[in-house]
Amino acid sequence: MTVRRDFKEPARCRPDLVIGREELFASARDQLARGGSVLLHGPAGIGKSTVLRALAADYGDAAHTVLRCSATESESHLPFLALADLFGLVLDEISDKLPTAQRTALESALTGRGESTLQRDGLALRLAVLSALRALAASGPVLLVADDLQWLDSASAELLGFAARRLGDTPVQLLSAVRTEGQEYDRHLRASPPDTLAVRLNPLSRAQVSALLDHRGYTDLPRSTVREIHRTSGGNPLFALELGRALGENPTPPRPGEPLPVPTSLRALVLSRLDMLSDEARRTLLVASAGARPTLALLHAAGRENAEAETAQAAELGLLATEPEGPAVRFAHPLISAALYAEAPALERRAAHAALSTAASDPIERARNLALATTGTDPEVAARLAEAAALARDRGAPSVAASLGLLAARHTPPDGTPPPDEHRLKAAEDAITAGEVDLARDIAREVLTRATVPADRIRAWEVVIEAAGQALGDVDAVFPQALADAGDDPRLLALVHYHLAWRKLIVEGDFSEARQEAAHAAELAARGGDRRTELMSLSFQASTETLMGHPNAPTTIKRALKEPQNPYVACHHNGVGAARFRWLLMSDQLPEARATITALLREVRRRGMVESEVHFQRFLAETELRSGHCGRALDLSRESLRLARDSGIGLGASAMLASLAEASGGDLDRALALAREAAERAEEDGDQMYLSRALAAQGHAQLVAGDAAGAVASLRRVRELEVGLRITDPARGRWHGDLAEALVRVGEPGEAQDVIDVTREHALRLGRESVLAVLDRAEALVRAAHGDHEGALARLTSVQDRLAKLGYGLEEARAAFALARLRTGRPGPTSYDEAARLFRRCRALPWLRQVDAAAAAGATEAVPAVPQAAPASDALEGLASMERQVAALVMEGATNREIAARLFISVKTVEATLTRVYRKLGIRSRVDIVRLAAGRHAK
């Protein structure tokens, strides 16, 4: 029997909707599955109740009886209330199983009849609760679900603690949650069963807050606003949702530089102690909340003479957390600062900003505060703000520059010089650099509603196009309008044609057309004297030529490297530095590629170029992966993916590279999931170029996982896509060797050889040494499949040495592994030592597991031999190639695990193949296959 206080769990409590708590949820779920108890703890609003309800809903069905209570502060003075919630509905069921004295004491406590107290009936009540739980557990496991333990009435808490410490092996588990601010959950843990796992809920990341807001319907918030919600809420989900709700209900969004509107509910929650401060102390805190980095010295300079005493008073009330050693004044939670500022009258806010506009030592802070202290337009204030924006840009803070630019536009008169829209366009370009694409697009669209000057309109259209990212198909209608606005001005036409080149590549998947469009854009830019656009166009042309294997690629790179250079283009992810990196990487110059991309990554971080940072971190991860540094690549790819999710930039590309890194050094299930995500995003964006790379990552993960048939399906599609894209350089995706190997595994060595021959022709033309070595490794497997083991061994020995000299550590290890599998005769215990050593050096954990499996199975062949004639009875002739190979190994007496290791497939694939063999041959078991073999030998 299951007893529930609430008969239907809300949909939002399903485990898959516990956003940002997946690992925590899994850990707690495993603890409950082992028969243990769980105590969730953390501050108010952190999501304890949500996780508790989700765990109860997910695990509750495993219990025979579920008892629930949820205490409240207003009822915490009522004795035995929690006990009544827990046992009230089951009292009739268990009362006759309790001794008379215990039954009387428990009934009196639960019903309120009589005058039962802990002092008078203490022992009887304690024993009654213990006996009641044991009686319920006699019929099956019992789960106690208790929320808000901090409000549990003291009598119930004492009784439950007494029972919990004495339950022993009785199948009673406690799932509870308690509000804590630090680590003060110990006393609740002492009152829980001895095997209780304490789980602290920490703040959500920005990406998790974004996902939470999206799930609750707040989907139209700009990323800059989500970032501010995360900062103000401190990652607290309740606070974040309340702030999101307040923004959703507020028709006027906060102006640049202003904090978020804080709803009354949150103000009351965090400012309950504010009334205990003096008026002067409150004004001091208001100045601190208006400052970006408040210190005692700053407060003194702003006219707050008694800042030390007033901040000390606020710290005693828990409003401030002043640093014990240092001048900083820090609010105990960011929401306190926001609520305090929102609570203050507008006149007092402006007074605080006016004081800070002269007190702050940083010119950016002085300008920002001056703007917030000023109402209406003021050319002098606007000029100060524009200067501050330029300074922020130079410091590598484009997000701050964008905010200051918008303030400058607000304070610029309509007929000012420069006009307000000039400030807005610069702010939009800064927002693009900072990765705040939603804000940039909104600013640009606003400018387009009134701009008439062609140059301004083209700048705005450029922001709209760049904000679309890989989804250029979504802004198809922009290009005709932009061309019309450009007229016959070569400078403006160059900008439009540069973006049209990207459209040709991403939307139409036509490398040749994209290359020609980029070359045309470079010519127009040179004619118009726009060196920046000329360099960007040449860089794009060079990258396209590199990827398609065009012989002009080195020449175009040299043209793009000629002086004069533009600092922005030099380090941009689509600039000449990135083009040169791609050429180095594809030309097997790994040390030079690493040095180039490391320097570029350092520079874009200094400049605050978020989009370029996402891409360059991924490029560095790819370089490390090629070098066989799988652990380093895994860390970099995960960080790149985190940054991509946080900024909403390059998600598909980052997921693709993270999939490759996971397949080589991490978790195969995660690798497959990331590859699917990357493919789905590419298809959604209509991005043919990254779709092929995502599918290549998927095929690689499938091959590593032992699913050769799945790898063949994925990689055949990659081949079709790249033929359509006219990509001929095999160093671009490096999937060809995987496809050939997978084809051998499924019994198609002929097709594998075709793939090798076609790819080798292009690799020889372009001098791609590492690609040639990998193709030779695959060809060795083809030879082995045809029975030429000696030729295969010789080829693999050479391949391993060549890959080692080129610095491709992981590919070298794969060659050593294939070599170990091909050794003739049954291998000894050290046959796989070299492969294991090389994979261990690379930290290639999935591959190491393959080595262990192969060694345990005693595999002696890397690939099956292609049947030469009819190896079995006539019935076997109707089987497919893979089915014949599996049947032949069964005839030799191999187990499913040994077959999987020898054929490089999973045990599940072996089982599925055998099922088809049984059906086709009209037999029922492995024994019948062996009988077929015996019949063949008898003949």
Tab-separated table of C-alpha atoms in Angstrom, residues 229-468:
chain	number	residue	atom	x	y	z
A	229	ILE	CA	19.369	37.666	-14.062
A	230	HIS	CA	22.040	35.083	-13.284
A	231	ARG	CA	24.280	37.695	-11.673
A	232	THR	CA	21.508	39.261	-9.624
A	233	SER	CA	19.985	35.946	-8.540
A	234	GLY	CA	23.358	34.441	-7.703
A	235	GLY	CA	22.237	31.306	-9.529
A	236	ASN	CA	19.313	30.793	-7.152
A	237	PRO	CA	16.466	29.275	-9.250
A	238	LEU	CA	13.631	30.813	-7.205
A	239	PHE	CA	15.182	34.277	-7.398
A	240	ALA	CA	15.912	33.845	-11.120
A	241	LEU	CA	12.316	32.844	-11.892
A	242	GLU	CA	10.917	35.748	-9.876
A	243	LEU	CA	13.188	38.177	-11.701
A	244	GLY	CA	12.162	36.624	-15.029
A	245	ARG	CA	8.501	36.965	-14.080
A	246	ALA	CA	8.984	40.612	-13.118
A	247	LEU	CA	10.629	41.322	-16.474
A	248	GLY	CA	7.874	39.479	-18.311
A	249	GLU	CA	5.222	41.601	-16.577
A	250	ASN	CA	7.127	44.865	-17.052
A	251	PRO	CA	6.375	46.378	-20.488
A	252	THR	CA	9.418	48.688	-20.218
A	253	PRO	CA	12.750	46.838	-19.940
A	254	PRO	CA	15.461	48.389	-17.764
A	255	ARG	CA	17.597	50.968	-19.531
A	256	PRO	CA	21.333	50.362	-20.053
A	257	GLY	CA	23.268	50.560	-16.812
A	258	GLU	CA	20.181	50.136	-14.629
A	259	PRO	CA	19.690	47.082	-12.399
A	260	LEU	CA	16.836	44.672	-13.015
A	261	PRO	CA	13.385	45.378	-11.569
A	262	VAL	CA	13.059	43.382	-8.355
A	263	PRO	CA	9.514	42.208	-7.562
A	264	THR	CA	7.980	43.059	-4.205
A	265	SER	CA	8.022	39.409	-3.137
A	266	LEU	CA	11.796	39.261	-3.369
A	267	ARG	CA	12.295	42.678	-1.836
A	268	ALA	CA	10.369	41.561	1.234
A	269	LEU	CA	12.375	38.339	1.388
A	270	VAL	CA	15.846	39.878	1.303
A	271	LEU	CA	15.230	43.271	2.891
A	272	SER	CA	13.337	42.166	5.999
A	273	ARG	CA	16.194	43.428	8.177
A	274	LEU	CA	16.599	46.765	6.429
A	275	ASP	CA	14.207	48.545	8.799
A	276	MET	CA	16.683	47.919	11.616
A	277	LEU	CA	19.215	50.241	9.934
A	278	SER	CA	19.394	53.982	10.491
A	279	ASP	CA	18.493	56.287	7.596
A	280	GLU	CA	22.150	57.238	7.169
A	281	ALA	CA	23.265	53.599	7.082
A	282	ARG	CA	20.612	52.876	4.462
A	283	ARG	CA	21.953	55.753	2.293
A	284	THR	CA	25.472	54.361	2.663
A	285	LEU	CA	24.278	50.956	1.472
A	286	LEU	CA	22.475	52.606	-1.450
A	287	VAL	CA	25.740	54.226	-2.582
A	288	ALA	CA	27.433	50.824	-2.261
A	289	SER	CA	24.689	49.208	-4.361
A	290	ALA	CA	25.088	51.874	-7.068
A	291	GLY	CA	28.851	51.337	-7.317
A	292	ALA	CA	30.419	48.632	-9.478
A	293	ARG	CA	33.194	47.740	-6.984
A	294	PRO	CA	32.395	49.490	-3.693
A	295	THR	CA	35.121	49.925	-1.092
A	296	LEU	CA	35.260	51.846	2.190
A	297	ALA	CA	37.564	54.387	0.525
A	298	LEU	CA	35.036	54.915	-2.285
A	299	LEU	CA	32.195	55.368	0.199
A	300	HIS	CA	34.252	57.965	2.087
A	301	ALA	CA	35.036	59.792	-1.169
A	302	ALA	CA	31.300	59.788	-1.976
A	303	GLY	CA	30.593	61.653	1.277
A	304	ARG	CA	29.692	58.734	3.560
A	305	GLU	CA	31.767	59.801	6.571
A	306	ASN	CA	30.690	56.989	8.933
A	307	ALA	CA	31.008	54.191	6.384
A	308	GLU	CA	32.941	51.853	8.718
A	309	ALA	CA	30.353	51.885	11.482
A	310	GLU	CA	27.397	51.770	9.109
A	311	THR	CA	28.732	48.856	7.056
A	312	ALA	CA	29.638	47.022	10.259
A	313	GLN	CA	26.042	47.396	11.439
A	314	ALA	CA	24.780	46.076	8.097
A	315	ALA	CA	27.183	43.128	8.321
A	316	GLU	CA	25.849	42.241	11.773
A	317	LEU	CA	22.350	42.118	10.285
A	318	GLY	CA	23.554	39.795	7.524
A	319	LEU	CA	23.129	42.359	4.733
A	320	LEU	CA	26.836	42.739	4.034
A	321	ALA	CA	29.728	40.318	4.079
A	322	THR	CA	32.735	42.619	4.402
A	323	GLU	CA	36.062	41.046	3.593
A	324	PRO	CA	38.024	40.322	6.806
A	325	GLU	CA	41.258	41.484	5.180
A	326	GLY	CA	40.653	44.035	2.486
A	327	PRO	CA	38.714	47.187	1.675
A	328	ALA	CA	35.932	45.626	-0.415
A	329	VAL	CA	32.317	46.001	0.659
A	330	ARG	CA	30.390	42.952	-0.524
A	331	PHE	CA	26.672	42.304	-0.194
A	332	ALA	CA	25.767	38.950	1.336
A	333	HIS	CA	23.829	38.182	-1.865
A	334	PRO	CA	23.657	40.126	-5.160
A	335	LEU	CA	19.873	40.278	-4.809
A	336	ILE	CA	20.189	42.386	-1.654
A	337	SER	CA	22.021	45.059	-3.638
A	338	ALA	CA	19.455	44.935	-6.472
A	339	ALA	CA	16.485	45.016	-4.084
A	340	LEU	CA	17.963	47.894	-2.082
A	341	TYR	CA	18.491	49.908	-5.275
A	342	ALA	CA	14.988	49.081	-6.576
A	343	GLU	CA	13.452	50.116	-3.241
A	344	ALA	CA	15.110	53.555	-3.228
A	345	PRO	CA	13.283	56.618	-4.665
A	346	ALA	CA	14.579	57.808	-8.062
A	347	LEU	CA	15.846	61.082	-6.549
A	348	GLU	CA	17.997	59.232	-4.010
A	349	ARG	CA	19.371	56.922	-6.728
A	350	ARG	CA	20.457	59.886	-8.847
A	351	ALA	CA	22.064	61.487	-5.794
A	352	ALA	CA	24.059	58.309	-5.154
A	353	HIS	CA	25.219	58.192	-8.782
A	354	ALA	CA	26.097	61.905	-8.715
A	355	ALA	CA	28.322	61.327	-5.685
A	356	LEU	CA	30.015	58.365	-7.356
A	357	SER	CA	30.525	60.281	-10.633
A	358	THR	CA	33.197	62.359	-8.890
A	359	ALA	CA	34.332	59.865	-6.240
A	360	ALA	CA	35.159	56.907	-8.529
A	361	SER	CA	38.781	56.714	-9.654
A	362	ASP	CA	38.075	54.802	-12.877
A	363	PRO	CA	37.006	57.006	-15.833
A	364	ILE	CA	34.568	54.358	-17.059
A	365	GLU	CA	32.831	54.265	-13.681
A	366	ARG	CA	32.754	58.054	-13.476
A	367	ALA	CA	31.120	58.297	-16.898
A	368	ARG	CA	28.575	55.564	-16.157
A	369	ASN	CA	27.516	57.172	-12.887
A	370	LEU	CA	27.366	60.607	-14.487
A	371	ALA	CA	24.964	59.242	-17.097
A	372	LEU	CA	22.727	57.617	-14.478
A	373	ALA	CA	22.690	60.834	-12.466
A	374	THR	CA	21.643	62.924	-15.492
A	375	THR	CA	18.151	63.217	-16.940
A	376	GLY	CA	17.466	64.227	-20.540
A	377	THR	CA	20.007	64.808	-23.306
A	378	ASP	CA	23.398	66.352	-22.641
A	379	PRO	CA	26.110	66.480	-25.369
A	380	GLU	CA	28.918	66.721	-22.794
A	381	VAL	CA	27.704	63.630	-20.955
A	382	ALA	CA	27.325	61.794	-24.278
A	383	ALA	CA	30.902	62.671	-25.242
A	384	ARG	CA	32.197	61.422	-21.879
A	385	LEU	CA	30.312	58.164	-22.389
A	386	ALA	CA	31.676	57.684	-25.912
A	387	GLU	CA	35.215	58.162	-24.589
A	388	ALA	CA	34.524	55.648	-21.822
A	389	ALA	CA	33.155	53.149	-24.368
A	390	ALA	CA	36.350	53.451	-26.425
A	391	LEU	CA	38.415	52.870	-23.275
A	392	ALA	CA	36.347	49.789	-22.378
A	393	ARG	CA	36.832	48.497	-25.926
A	394	ASP	CA	40.609	48.918	-25.611
A	395	ARG	CA	40.550	47.102	-22.284
A	396	GLY	CA	38.875	44.089	-23.852
A	397	ALA	CA	35.435	44.723	-22.323
A	398	PRO	CA	33.132	45.024	-25.374
A	399	SER	CA	30.043	44.231	-23.325
A	400	VAL	CA	30.720	47.265	-21.119
A	401	ALA	CA	31.431	49.306	-24.247
A	402	ALA	CA	28.047	48.333	-25.693
A	403	SER	CA	26.254	49.422	-22.520
A	404	LEU	CA	28.116	52.744	-22.469
A	405	GLY	CA	27.370	53.275	-26.169
A	406	LEU	CA	23.656	52.887	-25.572
A	407	LEU	CA	23.864	55.380	-22.696
A	408	ALA	CA	25.697	57.760	-25.013
A	409	ALA	CA	22.898	57.423	-27.589
A	410	ARG	CA	20.303	58.162	-24.915
A	411	HIS	CA	22.053	61.381	-23.879
A	412	THR	CA	22.790	62.578	-27.440
A	413	PRO	CA	20.381	65.169	-28.900
A	414	PRO	CA	18.653	64.112	-32.156
A	415	ASP	CA	20.730	66.637	-34.129
A	416	GLY	CA	23.939	65.902	-32.237
A	417	THR	CA	27.315	65.133	-33.772
A	418	PRO	CA	27.827	62.247	-34.028
A	419	PRO	CA	24.100	61.387	-34.155
A	420	PRO	CA	22.503	58.960	-31.678
A	421	ASP	CA	22.364	56.123	-34.235
A	422	GLU	CA	26.135	56.258	-34.678
A	423	HIS	CA	26.479	55.409	-30.980
A	424	ARG	CA	23.835	52.697	-31.335
A	425	LEU	CA	25.554	51.060	-34.293
A	426	LYS	CA	28.878	51.050	-32.475
A	427	ALA	CA	27.121	49.532	-29.459
A	428	ALA	CA	25.625	46.835	-31.699
A	429	GLU	CA	29.067	46.001	-33.111
A	430	ASP	CA	30.491	45.844	-29.582
A	431	ALA	CA	27.646	43.543	-28.573
A	432	ILE	CA	28.479	41.216	-31.501
A	433	THR	CA	32.116	41.122	-30.348
A	434	ALA	CA	30.981	40.322	-26.810
A	435	GLY	CA	28.773	37.490	-28.033
A	436	GLU	CA	25.536	39.265	-27.070
A	437	VAL	CA	23.895	38.595	-30.429
A	438	ASP	CA	20.306	39.159	-29.277
A	439	LEU	CA	21.104	42.648	-28.021
A	440	ALA	CA	23.073	43.442	-31.182
A	441	ARG	CA	20.251	42.313	-33.474
A	442	ASP	CA	17.648	44.315	-31.529
A	443	ILE	CA	19.752	47.489	-31.730
A	444	ALA	CA	20.367	47.030	-35.464
A	445	ARG	CA	16.687	46.407	-36.210
A	446	GLU	CA	15.785	49.569	-34.297
A	447	VAL	CA	18.283	51.635	-36.319
A	448	LEU	CA	16.910	50.221	-39.588
A	449	THR	CA	13.436	51.537	-38.790
A	450	ARG	CA	14.631	55.128	-39.305
A	451	ALA	CA	18.109	55.146	-40.916
A	452	THR	CA	18.305	56.603	-44.446
A	453	VAL	CA	22.078	56.896	-44.966
A	454	PRO	CA	23.246	53.837	-47.006
A	455	ALA	CA	26.412	53.337	-44.942
A	456	ASP	CA	24.391	53.223	-41.715
A	457	ARG	CA	21.902	50.791	-43.184
A	458	ILE	CA	24.646	48.458	-44.440
A	459	ARG	CA	26.305	48.489	-41.004
A	460	ALA	CA	22.965	47.582	-39.444
A	461	TRP	CA	22.303	44.836	-42.016
A	462	GLU	CA	25.789	43.445	-41.327
A	463	VAL	CA	24.968	43.156	-37.608
A	464	VAL	CA	21.685	41.386	-38.410
A	465	ILE	CA	23.513	38.888	-40.647
A	466	GLU	CA	26.302	38.238	-38.148
A	467	ALA	CA	23.762	37.800	-35.346
A	468	ALA	CA	22.189	34.925	-37.328
